Short mmCIF file of C-alpha atoms in Angstrom, two decimals:
data_model
loop_
_atom_site.label_atom_id
_atom_site.label_comp_id
_atom_site.label_asym_id
_atom_site.label_seq_id
_atom_site.Cartn_x
_atom_site.Cartn_y
_atom_site.Cartn_z
CA UNK A 1 -20.73 -139.64 -9.38
CA UNK A 2 -18.66 -136.48 -9.03
CA UNK A 3 -14.91 -136.40 -9.51
CA UNK A 4 -13.14 -133.26 -8.45
CA UNK A 5 -10.35 -132.48 -10.86
CA UNK A 6 -7.68 -130.06 -9.75
CA UNK A 7 -4.61 -128.75 -11.48
CA UNK A 8 -1.71 -130.94 -10.43
CA UNK A 9 1.64 -129.68 -9.30
CA UNK A 10 4.84 -131.38 -10.43
CA UNK A 11 4.81 -133.71 -7.42
CA UNK A 12 1.15 -134.62 -7.94
CA UNK A 13 1.87 -135.81 -11.49
CA UNK A 14 3.28 -139.01 -9.99
CA UNK A 15 0.07 -139.80 -8.10
CA UNK A 16 -2.10 -142.48 -9.70
CA UNK A 17 -5.40 -140.69 -8.94
CA UNK A 18 -4.08 -137.52 -10.57
CA UNK A 19 -3.24 -139.42 -13.74
CA UNK A 20 -6.66 -141.11 -13.82
CA UNK A 21 -8.34 -137.70 -13.32
CA UNK A 22 -6.30 -136.20 -16.14
CA UNK A 23 -7.22 -139.09 -18.43
CA UNK A 24 -10.93 -138.64 -17.67
CA UNK A 25 -10.67 -134.86 -18.06
CA UNK A 26 -9.14 -135.24 -21.52
CA UNK A 27 -11.43 -138.11 -22.59
CA UNK A 28 -13.44 -135.92 -25.01
CA UNK A 29 -10.20 -135.04 -26.81
CA UNK A 30 -8.83 -138.57 -27.19
CA UNK A 31 -8.77 -139.92 -30.72
CA UNK A 32 -9.59 -143.61 -30.96
CA UNK A 33 -7.02 -145.59 -32.92
CA UNK A 34 -9.49 -148.13 -34.27
CA UNK A 35 -12.09 -145.77 -35.71
CA UNK A 36 -10.32 -142.42 -35.70
CA UNK A 37 -13.31 -140.86 -33.95
CA UNK A 38 -12.87 -138.25 -31.28
CA UNK A 39 -13.76 -138.90 -27.64
CA UNK A 40 -14.05 -141.99 -25.50
CA UNK A 41 -17.42 -143.71 -25.26
CA UNK A 42 -19.73 -143.06 -22.31
CA UNK A 43 -19.11 -146.66 -21.26
CA UNK A 44 -15.34 -146.13 -21.19
CA UNK A 45 -15.68 -142.93 -19.19
CA UNK A 46 -18.05 -144.62 -16.74
CA UNK A 47 -15.54 -147.48 -16.28
CA UNK A 48 -12.68 -145.02 -15.72
CA UNK A 49 -14.72 -143.16 -13.09
CA UNK A 50 -15.50 -146.46 -11.36
CA UNK A 51 -11.79 -147.35 -11.42
CA UNK A 52 -11.01 -143.93 -9.91
CA UNK A 53 -13.50 -144.54 -7.08
CA UNK A 54 -12.08 -148.01 -6.41
CA UNK A 55 -8.50 -146.72 -6.28
CA UNK A 56 -9.62 -143.92 -3.96
CA UNK A 57 -11.25 -146.46 -1.59
CA UNK A 58 -8.21 -148.73 -1.78
CA UNK A 59 -5.89 -145.84 -0.94
CA UNK A 60 -8.08 -144.99 2.04
CA UNK A 61 -7.87 -148.57 3.34
CA UNK A 62 -4.19 -148.80 2.37
CA UNK A 63 -3.40 -145.58 4.24
CA UNK A 64 -1.46 -143.71 1.57
CA UNK A 65 -1.60 -142.36 -1.97
CA UNK A 66 -0.34 -144.64 -4.70
CA UNK A 67 2.56 -143.16 -6.62
CA UNK A 68 3.13 -144.34 -10.18
CA UNK A 69 6.74 -145.28 -9.44
CA UNK A 70 5.66 -147.56 -6.56
CA UNK A 71 3.29 -149.74 -8.56
CA UNK A 72 4.68 -153.23 -8.67
CA UNK A 73 3.49 -156.83 -8.79
CA UNK A 74 2.92 -156.94 -5.02
CA UNK A 75 0.77 -153.79 -5.04
CA UNK A 76 -1.31 -155.07 -7.97
CA UNK A 77 -1.85 -158.38 -6.15
CA UNK A 78 -2.81 -156.51 -2.96
CA UNK A 79 -5.34 -154.47 -4.97
CA UNK A 80 -6.79 -157.61 -6.58
CA UNK A 81 -7.03 -159.33 -3.18
CA UNK A 82 -8.72 -156.22 -1.75
CA UNK A 83 -11.24 -156.26 -4.61
CA UNK A 84 -12.02 -159.93 -4.01
CA UNK A 85 -12.37 -159.64 -0.23
CA UNK A 86 -13.71 -156.13 0.37
CA UNK A 87 -15.76 -155.55 -2.77
CA UNK A 88 -17.27 -158.98 -3.39
#
């Protein structure tokens, strides 16, 4: 699985996929609160990459990029319904 990470402009910072990419990119530098160790586990990174892919597919079916300020209860329910019907 390959995720292309690009430097985001100011406008791109509000895009959900940009934020997920940034989180994955900085995963090796994250300090875990519970143990104090540095870096997310391989499992966590794999799950984040899978989430990225799912959001990318959902956006493609949805027809537009998801902006952070547009995420609401209805969008979350639409995503859950999409997961249950399209990805079963």
